[in-house]
PDB file of C-alpha atoms and ligand atoms in Angstrom:
ATOM      1  CA  MET A   1      -1.095  -1.752   7.783  1.00  0.00           C
ATOM      2  CA  PRO A   2      -1.614   0.716   4.746  1.00  0.00           C
ATOM      3  CA  GLU A   3      -2.478  -1.339   1.149  1.00  0.00           C
ATOM      4  CA  LEU A   4      -2.690   0.490  -2.421  1.00  0.00           C
ATOM      5  CA  PRO A   5      -6.036   2.389  -1.490  1.00  0.00           C
ATOM      6  CA  GLU A   6      -4.149   4.031   2.215  1.00  0.00           C
ATOM      7  CA  VAL A   7      -0.693   4.681   0.007  1.00  0.00           C
ATOM      8  CA  ASN A   8      -2.963   5.901  -2.739  1.00  0.00           C
ATOM      9  CA  THR A   9      -4.596   8.737  -0.459  1.00  0.00           C
ATOM     10  CA  ILE A  10      -1.791   9.720   1.289  1.00  0.00           C
ATOM     11  CA  LYS A  11       0.941  10.230  -2.301  1.00  0.00           C
ATOM     12  CA  ASN A  12      -2.140  11.833  -3.366  1.00  0.00           C
ATOM     13  CA  GLN A  13      -2.523  14.858  -0.262  1.00  0.00           C
ATOM     14  CA  LEU A  14       0.753  15.004   0.054  1.00  0.00           C
ATOM     15  CA  ASN A  15       1.300  16.552  -3.842  1.00  0.00           C
ATOM     16  CA  GLU A  16      -0.769  18.892  -2.404  1.00  0.00           C
ATOM     17  CA  VAL A  17       1.814  20.224  -1.003  1.00  0.00           C
ATOM     18  CA  THR A  18       4.464  19.868  -3.813  1.00  0.00           C
ATOM     19  CA  PRO A  19       6.495  21.430  -5.700  1.00  0.00           C
ATOM     20  CA  PHE A  20       8.267  21.486  -1.634  1.00  0.00           C
ATOM     21  CA  VAL A  21      11.070  23.227  -0.862  1.00  0.00           C
ATOM     22  CA  ILE A  22      12.964  21.901   1.506  1.00  0.00           C
ATOM     23  CA  THR A  23      15.213  23.948   4.119  1.00  0.00           C
ATOM     24  CA  SER A  24      15.500  21.259   6.888  1.00  0.00           C
ATOM     25  CA  CYS A  25      14.589  17.539   7.261  1.00  0.00           C
ATOM     26  CA  THR A  26      15.023  16.712  11.187  1.00  0.00           C
ATOM     27  CA  LEU A  27      15.661  13.012  12.003  1.00  0.00           C
ATOM     28  CA  SER A  28      14.818  10.780  15.433  1.00  0.00           C
ATOM     29  CA  LYS A  29      17.275   8.755  17.306  1.00  0.00           C
ATOM     30  CA  VAL A  30      16.338   6.071  16.305  1.00  0.00           C
ATOM     31  CA  ALA A  31      15.325   6.952  12.588  1.00  0.00           C
ATOM     32  CA  ASP A  32      18.882   4.960  11.091  1.00  0.00           C
ATOM     33  CA  SER A  33      16.029   2.351  11.891  1.00  0.00           C
ATOM     34  CA  ILE A  34      13.902   3.369   9.144  1.00  0.00           C
ATOM     35  CA  VAL A  35      16.086   5.461   7.210  1.00  0.00           C
ATOM     36  CA  HIS A  36      18.507   2.606   4.758  1.00  0.00           C
ATOM     37  CA  THR A  37      21.237   4.549   2.965  1.00  0.00           C
ATOM     38  CA  LYS A  38      23.132   7.631   4.024  1.00  0.00           C
ATOM     39  CA  MET A  39      20.389  10.351   4.454  1.00  0.00           C
ATOM     40  CA  ASP A  40      21.846  14.772   3.988  1.00  0.00           C
ATOM     41  CA  LYS A  41      20.096  17.094   4.623  1.00  0.00           C
ATOM     42  CA  LEU A  42      18.100  17.842   1.160  1.00  0.00           C
ATOM     43  CA  ARG A  43      18.252  21.682   1.716  1.00  0.00           C
ATOM     44  CA  GLY A  44      17.729  23.173  -0.923  1.00  0.00           C
ATOM     45  CA  LYS A  45      16.351  20.677  -3.522  1.00  0.00           C
ATOM     46  CA  THR A  46      12.602  19.993  -4.089  1.00  0.00           C
ATOM     47  CA  ILE A  47      10.549  17.422  -3.597  1.00  0.00           C
ATOM     48  CA  LEU A  48       9.035  17.924  -7.308  1.00  0.00           C
ATOM     49  CA  GLU A  49       6.342  15.259  -6.693  1.00  0.00           C
ATOM     50  CA  VAL A  50       5.225  12.131  -5.020  1.00  0.00           C
ATOM     51  CA  SER A  51       4.598   8.940  -7.047  1.00  0.00           C
ATOM     52  CA  ARG A  52       3.705   5.075  -5.804  1.00  0.00           C
ATOM     53  CA  ARG A  53       4.506   2.301  -7.308  1.00  0.00           C
ATOM     54  CA  GLY A  54       2.225  -0.524  -5.281  1.00  0.00           C
ATOM     55  CA  LYS A  55       3.410   0.397  -1.312  1.00  0.00           C
ATOM     56  CA  MET A  56       5.863   2.283  -2.392  1.00  0.00           C
ATOM     57  CA  LEU A  57       5.540   6.012  -2.397  1.00  0.00           C
ATOM     58  CA  ASP A  58       8.575   7.643  -4.212  1.00  0.00           C
ATOM     59  CA  PHE A  59       9.295  11.122  -3.546  1.00  0.00           C
ATOM     60  CA  ILE A  60      10.896  12.913  -6.934  1.00  0.00           C
ATOM     61  CA  LEU A  61      13.597  15.704  -6.068  1.00  0.00           C
ATOM     62  CA  SER A  62      14.928  18.109  -8.070  1.00  0.00           C
ATOM     63  CA  ASP A  63      18.873  16.959  -8.006  1.00  0.00           C
ATOM     64  CA  GLY A  64      17.259  13.627  -9.660  1.00  0.00           C
ATOM     65  CA  ARG A  65      18.004  12.304  -6.762  1.00  0.00           C
ATOM     66  CA  HIS A  66      14.399   9.695  -5.229  1.00  0.00           C
ATOM     67  CA  LEU A  67      13.457   9.409  -1.848  1.00  0.00           C
ATOM     68  CA  LEU A  68      11.275   5.673  -1.250  1.00  0.00           C
ATOM     69  CA  SER A  69       9.451   5.088   1.492  1.00  0.00           C
ATOM     70  CA  HIS A  70       7.205   1.984   3.016  1.00  0.00           C
ATOM     71  CA  LEU A  71       4.735   2.471   5.039  1.00  0.00           C
ATOM     72  CA  GLY A  72       4.994  -0.991   6.873  1.00  0.00           C
ATOM     73  CA  MET A  73       2.596  -1.873   9.107  1.00  0.00           C
ATOM     74  CA  SER A  74       2.367   1.519  11.623  1.00  0.00           C
ATOM     75  CA  GLY A  75       4.127   4.096   9.032  1.00  0.00           C
ATOM     76  CA  GLY A  76       2.122   7.526   7.577  1.00  0.00           C
ATOM     77  CA  TYR A  77       2.448  10.874   7.261  1.00  0.00           C
ATOM     78  CA  ARG A  78       1.395  13.804   8.962  1.00  0.00           C
ATOM     79  CA  ILE A  79       1.236  17.948   7.080  1.00  0.00           C
ATOM     80  CA  SER A  80       0.822  20.517   9.429  1.00  0.00           C
ATOM     81  CA  GLU A  81       1.618  24.509   9.511  1.00  0.00           C
ATOM     82  CA  THR A  82       2.964  23.950  12.225  1.00  0.00           C
ATOM     83  CA  LYS A  83       6.157  21.712  13.012  1.00  0.00           C
ATOM     84  CA  VAL A  84       4.770  18.121  14.044  1.00  0.00           C
ATOM     85  CA  THR A  85       5.547  16.868  17.904  1.00  0.00           C
ATOM     86  CA  GLU A  86       3.164  14.102  17.151  1.00  0.00           C
ATOM     87  CA  LYS A  87       4.520  10.518  19.607  1.00  0.00           C
ATOM     88  CA  HIS A  88       7.099   8.608  17.540  1.00  0.00           C
ATOM     89  CA  THR A  89       7.531  11.514  14.574  1.00  0.00           C
ATOM     90  CA  HIS A  90      11.580  10.698  12.871  1.00  0.00           C
ATOM     91  CA  ILE A  91      11.642  12.046   9.760  1.00  0.00           C
ATOM     92  CA  GLN A  92      10.400  16.094   9.370  1.00  0.00           C
ATOM     93  CA  PHE A  93      10.655  18.019   6.325  1.00  0.00           C
ATOM     94  CA  LYS A  94      10.693  21.569   6.835  1.00  0.00           C
ATOM     95  CA  GLY A  95       9.414  24.068   3.624  1.00  0.00           C
ATOM     96  CA  THR A  96       7.568  25.562   1.655  1.00  0.00           C
ATOM     97  CA  HIS A  97       4.944  25.630  -1.463  1.00  0.00           C
ATOM     98  CA  GLU A  98       4.245  28.117  -3.054  1.00  0.00           C
ATOM     99  CA  GLY A  99       5.721  30.389  -0.187  1.00  0.00           C
ATOM    100  CA  GLN A 100       3.536  28.926   2.435  1.00  0.00           C
ATOM    101  CA  GLU A 101       5.668  27.742   5.548  1.00  0.00           C
ATOM    102  CA  VAL A 102       4.481  23.557   5.648  1.00  0.00           C
ATOM    103  CA  PHE A 103       5.569  20.487   7.832  1.00  0.00           C
ATOM    104  CA  ILE A 104       5.667  16.904   6.332  1.00  0.00           C
ATOM    105  CA  ALA A 105       6.257  14.375   9.644  1.00  0.00           C
ATOM    106  CA  TYR A 106       6.812  10.476   8.810  1.00  0.00           C
ATOM    107  CA  VAL A 107       5.156   8.771  11.783  1.00  0.00           C
ATOM    108  CA  ASP A 108       5.694   5.886  13.029  1.00  0.00           C
ATOM    109  CA  PRO A 109       4.583   3.941  16.354  1.00  0.00           C
ATOM    110  CA  ARG A 110       6.118  -0.135  15.166  1.00  0.00           C
ATOM    111  CA  ARG A 111       9.215   1.622  13.372  1.00  0.00           C
ATOM    112  CA  PHE A 112       8.273  -1.530  10.477  1.00  0.00           C
ATOM    113  CA  GLY A 113       8.669   1.220   7.970  1.00  0.00           C
ATOM    114  CA  HIS A 114      11.585   1.817   5.905  1.00  0.00           C
ATOM    115  CA  MET A 115      13.020   4.538   2.924  1.00  0.00           C
ATOM    116  CA  TYR A 116      16.260   4.577   0.764  1.00  0.00           C
ATOM    117  CA  LEU A 117      17.599   7.679  -0.836  1.00  0.00           C
ATOM    118  CA  TYR A 118      18.568   6.882  -4.000  1.00  0.00           C
ATOM    119  CA  ASN A 119      20.211   7.543  -6.924  1.00  0.00           C
ATOM    120  CA  GLN A 120      17.933   7.309 -10.157  1.00  0.00           C
ATOM    121  CA  GLU A 121      19.096   4.031 -11.116  1.00  0.00           C
ATOM    122  CA  ASP A 122      19.302   2.446  -7.626  1.00  0.00           C
ATOM    123  CA  ALA A 123      15.775   3.437  -7.514  1.00  0.00           C
ATOM    124  CA  GLN A 124      14.682   2.219 -10.256  1.00  0.00           C
ATOM    125  CA  LYS A 125      16.794  -0.832  -9.401  1.00  0.00           C
ATOM    126  CA  LYS A 126      13.836  -0.947  -5.976  1.00  0.00           C
ATOM    127  CA  LEU A 127      11.278   0.462  -8.134  1.00  0.00           C
ATOM    128  CA  ASN A 128      11.403  -3.213 -11.051  1.00  0.00           C
ATOM    129  CA  GLU A 129      11.647  -5.736  -7.794  1.00  0.00           C
ATOM    130  CA  LEU A 130       8.476  -4.608  -7.437  1.00  0.00           C
ATOM    131  CA  GLY A 131       5.538  -6.397 -10.186  1.00  0.00           C
ATOM    132  CA  ILE A 132       2.504  -4.226 -11.938  1.00  0.00           C
ATOM    133  CA  ASP A 133       0.794  -1.795  -9.658  1.00  0.00           C
ATOM    134  CA  LEU A 134      -2.935  -3.094  -9.684  1.00  0.00           C
ATOM    135  CA  LYS A 135      -3.893   0.478 -10.861  1.00  0.00           C
ATOM    136  CA  SER A 136      -1.854   0.741 -14.044  1.00  0.00           C
ATOM    137  CA  PRO A 137      -3.175   0.624 -17.235  1.00  0.00           C
ATOM    138  CA  ASP A 138      -0.398  -2.146 -18.289  1.00  0.00           C
ATOM    139  CA  PHE A 139      -1.958  -4.537 -15.305  1.00  0.00           C
ATOM    140  CA  THR A 140      -4.688  -6.453 -18.046  1.00  0.00           C
ATOM    141  CA  TYR A 141      -5.975  -9.937 -18.175  1.00  0.00           C
ATOM    142  CA  ASP A 142      -2.969 -11.432 -19.693  1.00  0.00           C
ATOM    143  CA  TYR A 143      -0.497  -9.891 -16.899  1.00  0.00           C
ATOM    144  CA  PHE A 144      -3.056 -10.980 -14.137  1.00  0.00           C
ATOM    145  CA  LYS A 145      -3.432 -14.633 -15.567  1.00  0.00           C
ATOM    146  CA  LYS A 146       0.203 -14.656 -16.522  1.00  0.00           C
ATOM    147  CA  SER A 147       1.400 -14.468 -13.063  1.00  0.00           C
ATOM    148  CA  LEU A 148      -0.929 -15.912 -11.607  1.00  0.00           C
ATOM    149  CA  LEU A 149       0.211 -19.052 -12.865  1.00  0.00           C
ATOM    150  CA  LYS A 150       3.626 -18.452 -12.398  1.00  0.00           C
ATOM    151  CA  TYR A 151       3.581 -20.675  -9.616  1.00  0.00           C
ATOM    152  CA  PRO A 152       0.569 -23.008  -9.684  1.00  0.00           C
ATOM    153  CA  HIS A 153       1.477 -24.814  -6.456  1.00  0.00           C
ATOM    154  CA  ARG A 154       1.028 -22.080  -4.762  1.00  0.00           C
ATOM    155  CA  LEU A 155      -2.035 -20.611  -2.346  1.00  0.00           C
ATOM    156  CA  LEU A 156      -4.274 -18.549  -4.559  1.00  0.00           C
ATOM    157  CA  LYS A 157      -3.772 -15.697  -0.857  1.00  0.00           C
ATOM    158  CA  VAL A 158      -0.211 -16.708  -1.034  1.00  0.00           C
ATOM    159  CA  THR A 159       0.159 -15.728  -4.671  1.00  0.00           C
ATOM    160  CA  LEU A 160      -1.883 -12.904  -3.828  1.00  0.00           C
ATOM    161  CA  MET A 161       0.575 -11.746  -1.290  1.00  0.00           C
ATOM    162  CA  ASP A 162       3.336 -11.850  -3.777  1.00  0.00           C
ATOM    163  CA  GLN A 163       4.560  -8.215  -4.334  1.00  0.00           C
ATOM    164  CA  SER A 164       7.183  -8.706  -7.076  1.00  0.00           C
ATOM    165  CA  LEU A 165       3.931 -10.157  -9.420  1.00  0.00           C
ATOM    166  CA  PHE A 166       0.814  -7.715  -7.949  1.00  0.00           C
ATOM    167  CA  ALA A 167       2.264  -4.122  -6.356  1.00  0.00           C
ATOM    168  CA  GLY A 168      -0.458  -2.902  -3.983  1.00  0.00           C
ATOM    169  CA  THR A 169      -1.673  -6.355  -2.478  1.00  0.00           C
ATOM    170  CA  GLY A 170      -1.886  -7.102   1.054  1.00  0.00           C
ATOM    171  CA  ASN A 171      -4.293  -8.740   3.827  1.00  0.00           C
ATOM    172  CA  TYR A 172      -7.223  -7.215   3.920  1.00  0.00           C
ATOM    173  CA  ILE A 173      -7.698  -6.620  -0.370  1.00  0.00           C
ATOM    174  CA  CYS A 174      -6.275 -10.525  -0.654  1.00  0.00           C
ATOM    175  CA  SER A 175      -9.533 -11.579   1.852  1.00  0.00           C
ATOM    176  CA  GLU A 176     -11.584  -8.823  -0.536  1.00  0.00           C
ATOM    177  CA  ILE A 177     -10.466  -9.868  -3.837  1.00  0.00           C
ATOM    178  CA  CYS A 178     -11.218 -13.497  -3.009  1.00  0.00           C
ATOM    179  CA  ALA A 179     -15.349 -13.180  -1.383  1.00  0.00           C
ATOM    180  CA  ARG A 180     -15.394 -10.979  -4.722  1.00  0.00           C
ATOM    181  CA  GLY A 181     -14.374 -13.325  -6.740  1.00  0.00           C
ATOM    182  CA  PHE A 182     -16.054 -16.497  -5.627  1.00  0.00           C
ATOM    183  CA  VAL A 183     -12.893 -18.441  -4.596  1.00  0.00           C
ATOM    184  CA  LEU A 184     -11.252 -19.754  -1.691  1.00  0.00           C
ATOM    185  CA  PRO A 185      -8.370 -18.150  -0.746  1.00  0.00           C
ATOM    186  CA  GLY A 186      -6.608 -21.382   0.372  1.00  0.00           C
ATOM    187  CA  ARG A 187      -6.950 -22.845  -3.301  1.00  0.00           C
ATOM    188  CA  LEU A 188      -4.262 -24.209  -5.279  1.00  0.00           C
ATOM    189  CA  VAL A 189      -3.537 -22.264  -8.022  1.00  0.00           C
ATOM    190  CA  SER A 190      -3.274 -24.877 -10.657  1.00  0.00           C
ATOM    191  CA  SER A 191      -6.971 -26.054  -9.488  1.00  0.00           C
ATOM    192  CA  LEU A 192      -8.500 -22.708 -10.646  1.00  0.00           C
ATOM    193  CA  LYS A 193     -10.755 -22.555 -14.323  1.00  0.00           C
ATOM    194  CA  GLU A 194     -10.397 -19.319 -16.355  1.00  0.00           C
ATOM    195  CA  ARG A 195     -13.493 -17.833 -15.356  1.00  0.00           C
ATOM    196  CA  GLU A 196     -12.844 -17.968 -11.234  1.00  0.00           C
ATOM    197  CA  ILE A 197      -9.441 -16.084 -12.511  1.00  0.00           C
ATOM    198  CA  LYS A 198     -11.586 -13.461 -14.415  1.00  0.00           C
ATOM    199  CA  LYS A 199     -14.206 -12.850 -11.765  1.00  0.00           C
ATOM    200  CA  LEU A 200     -11.369 -12.265  -9.848  1.00  0.00           C
ATOM    201  CA  TYR A 201      -9.229  -9.864 -12.148  1.00  0.00           C
ATOM    202  CA  THR A 202     -12.421  -8.109 -12.344  1.00  0.00           C
ATOM    203  CA  ALA A 203     -12.587  -8.215  -8.631  1.00  0.00           C
ATOM    204  CA  ILE A 204      -9.201  -6.214  -7.588  1.00  0.00           C
ATOM    205  CA  PHE A 205     -11.327  -3.693  -9.407  1.00  0.00           C
ATOM    206  CA  THR A 206     -14.219  -3.638  -8.068  1.00  0.00           C
ATOM    207  CA  VAL A 207     -11.886  -3.790  -3.956  1.00  0.00           C
ATOM    208  CA  ILE A 208      -9.051  -1.197  -5.122  1.00  0.00           C
ATOM    209  CA  ASP A 209     -11.584   1.593  -6.182  1.00  0.00           C
ATOM    210  CA  GLY A 210     -14.340   0.620  -3.503  1.00  0.00           C
ATOM    211  CA  ALA A 211     -11.501   1.238  -1.267  1.00  0.00           C
ATOM    212  CA  THR A 212      -9.442   4.404  -2.889  1.00  0.00           C
ATOM    213  CA  GLU A 213     -13.130   6.680  -3.583  1.00  0.00           C
ATOM    214  CA  THR A 214     -13.447   6.430   0.563  1.00  0.00           C
ATOM    215  CA  GLY A 215      -9.806   6.518   1.033  1.00  0.00           C
ATOM    216  CA  GLY A 216      -8.652   4.411   2.663  1.00  0.00           C
ATOM    217  CA  THR A 217      -9.529   1.501   5.321  1.00  0.00           C
ATOM    218  CA  THR A 218      -8.608   1.295   9.093  1.00  0.00           C
ATOM    219  CA  PHE A 219      -9.096  -1.229  11.685  1.00  0.00           C
ATOM    220  CA  ALA A 220      -8.391  -0.901  15.225  1.00  0.00           C
ATOM    221  CA  GLY A 221      -6.512   2.158  14.964  1.00  0.00           C
ATOM    222  CA  GLY A 222      -4.110   1.760  12.354  1.00  0.00           C
ATOM    223  CA  TYR A 223      -3.601   3.882   9.764  1.00  0.00           C
ATOM    224  CA  ALA A 224      -4.708   7.849   8.962  1.00  0.00           C
ATOM    225  CA  ASP A 225      -4.367   9.460   6.079  1.00  0.00           C
ATOM    226  CA  THR A 226      -2.229  12.882   6.133  1.00  0.00           C
ATOM    227  CA  THR A 227      -4.112  14.896   8.209  1.00  0.00           C
ATOM    228  CA  GLY A 228      -4.642  11.972  11.384  1.00  0.00           C
ATOM    229  CA  SER A 229      -8.521  11.196   9.921  1.00  0.00           C
ATOM    230  CA  LYS A 230      -8.641   7.749   9.322  1.00  0.00           C
ATOM    231  CA  GLY A 231     -10.430   5.918   6.232  1.00  0.00           C
ATOM    232  CA  GLY A 232     -14.520   5.613   5.597  1.00  0.00           C
ATOM    233  CA  GLY A 233     -13.192   2.670   3.394  1.00  0.00           C
ATOM    234  CA  VAL A 234     -14.177  -0.503   5.727  1.00  0.00           C
ATOM    235  CA  GLN A 235     -18.015   0.150   4.340  1.00  0.00           C
ATOM    236  CA  HIS A 236     -16.934  -1.784   1.276  1.00  0.00           C
ATOM    237  CA  LEU A 237     -15.985  -4.997   2.918  1.00  0.00           C
ATOM    238  CA  VAL A 238     -17.352  -8.006   2.290  1.00  0.00           C
ATOM    239  CA  VAL A 239     -16.221 -11.098   4.381  1.00  0.00           C
ATOM    240  CA  PHE A 240     -12.888  -8.824   5.813  1.00  0.00           C
ATOM    241  CA  TYR A 241     -13.503  -7.821   9.511  1.00  0.00           C
ATOM    242  CA  GLN A 242     -16.939  -9.222   9.202  1.00  0.00           C
ATOM    243  CA  LYS A 243     -19.394 -11.525  11.311  1.00  0.00           C
ATOM    244  CA  ILE A 244     -21.702 -12.423   8.885  1.00  0.00           C
ATOM    245  CA  CYS A 245     -20.735 -12.263   4.961  1.00  0.00           C
ATOM    246  CA  GLN A 246     -21.669  -9.116   3.390  1.00  0.00           C
ATOM    247  CA  GLN A 247     -22.639 -10.951  -0.312  1.00  0.00           C
ATOM    248  CA  CYS A 248     -25.249 -13.319   0.728  1.00  0.00           C
ATOM    249  CA  ASN A 249     -26.192 -11.889   4.013  1.00  0.00           C
ATOM    250  CA  LYS A 250     -26.232 -14.394   6.126  1.00  0.00           C
ATOM    251  CA  THR A 251     -22.961 -16.951   6.567  1.00  0.00           C
ATOM    252  CA  GLU A 252     -21.633 -16.527   9.302  1.00  0.00           C
ATOM    253  CA  VAL A 253     -17.532 -15.513   7.754  1.00  0.00           C
ATOM    254  CA  VAL A 254     -15.140 -18.167   9.023  1.00  0.00           C
ATOM    255  CA  LYS A 255     -11.709 -16.852   9.784  1.00  0.00           C
ATOM    256  CA  THR A 256      -8.021 -18.564   9.288  1.00  0.00           C
ATOM    257  CA  THR A 257      -4.998 -18.126   9.575  1.00  0.00           C
ATOM    258  CA  LEU A 258      -3.350 -18.003   5.249  1.00  0.00           C
ATOM    259  CA  ALA A 259      -0.112 -16.752   4.632  1.00  0.00           C
ATOM    260  CA  GLN A 260       0.698 -15.751   8.572  1.00  0.00           C
ATOM    261  CA  ARG A 261      -2.402 -13.462   8.409  1.00  0.00           C
ATOM    262  CA  GLY A 262      -5.988 -13.413   9.447  1.00  0.00           C
ATOM    263  CA  THR A 263      -7.976 -14.134   7.000  1.00  0.00           C
ATOM    264  CA  TYR A 264     -11.419 -14.898   6.286  1.00  0.00           C
ATOM    265  CA  HIS A 265     -14.289 -16.083   4.332  1.00  0.00           C
ATOM    266  CA  CYS A 266     -17.864 -16.948   2.951  1.00  0.00           C
ATOM    267  CA  PRO A 267     -18.250 -20.378   3.007  1.00  0.00           C
ATOM    268  CA  LYS A 268     -21.145 -20.381   0.630  1.00  0.00           C
ATOM    269  CA  CYS A 269     -20.715 -18.250  -1.026  1.00  0.00           C
ATOM    270  CA  GLN A 270     -16.505 -19.316  -2.089  1.00  0.00           C
ATOM    271  CA  LYS A 271     -15.586 -22.266  -3.954  1.00  0.00           C
TER     272      LYS A 271
HETATM  273 ZN1   ZN B 301     -22.219 -15.000   1.883  1.00  0.00          ZN
END
């Protein structure tokens, strides 16, 4: 599932073809299971820029509207000079960038992705359901601590996964943050000491920046960027999908299920 580093990579690649003047938009027969609002052809409109909050992509249109796009489990974009014919292409924009014909296609085999075409106000409302983005300068230690302690009786991983607090986290990122913060993901938030909260905060940047630099992380063939290539972020992982903890280099990683998702930790490094 694409998490912040992956979505950020896609956003940067999409911006390589903005401004993008739309000449047509084609929807597959089942695209309405992804697009939850009325969608029009958008002919003549320009995608000025693609922005991002958490895992939500925000296509800013020249008529003031926003096309919000969440990739769900398996969604992704392709950018191509020719029409994209890949299976599971559900939305395809034909258009031009700097006079060149370009196709931007949304591909989603499992169709858990979501899209909304909104006016400015509704787009803002939707984006405001998300907490502060992990890469935003407003994501301060004070914000992190305050948000974490908002639900003291929750498990650490459950709160870290909460998009209304921490926009952009996800399953693999949470395992990695806990590992690099040396804290067990199943700890009660109320049991965390100040120094542990500080370590977790620092760990977020190590995890996010490490994975962003390598263009995102791919597991089991899930994620691909807009050129169809896989991310290389897996080399940065210390516990997720690892047999031996990459921090102490000797302890076997333990896999559990937390918040309904596979969760990995090192029983030696993490308390
Ligand atoms: Zn370890």
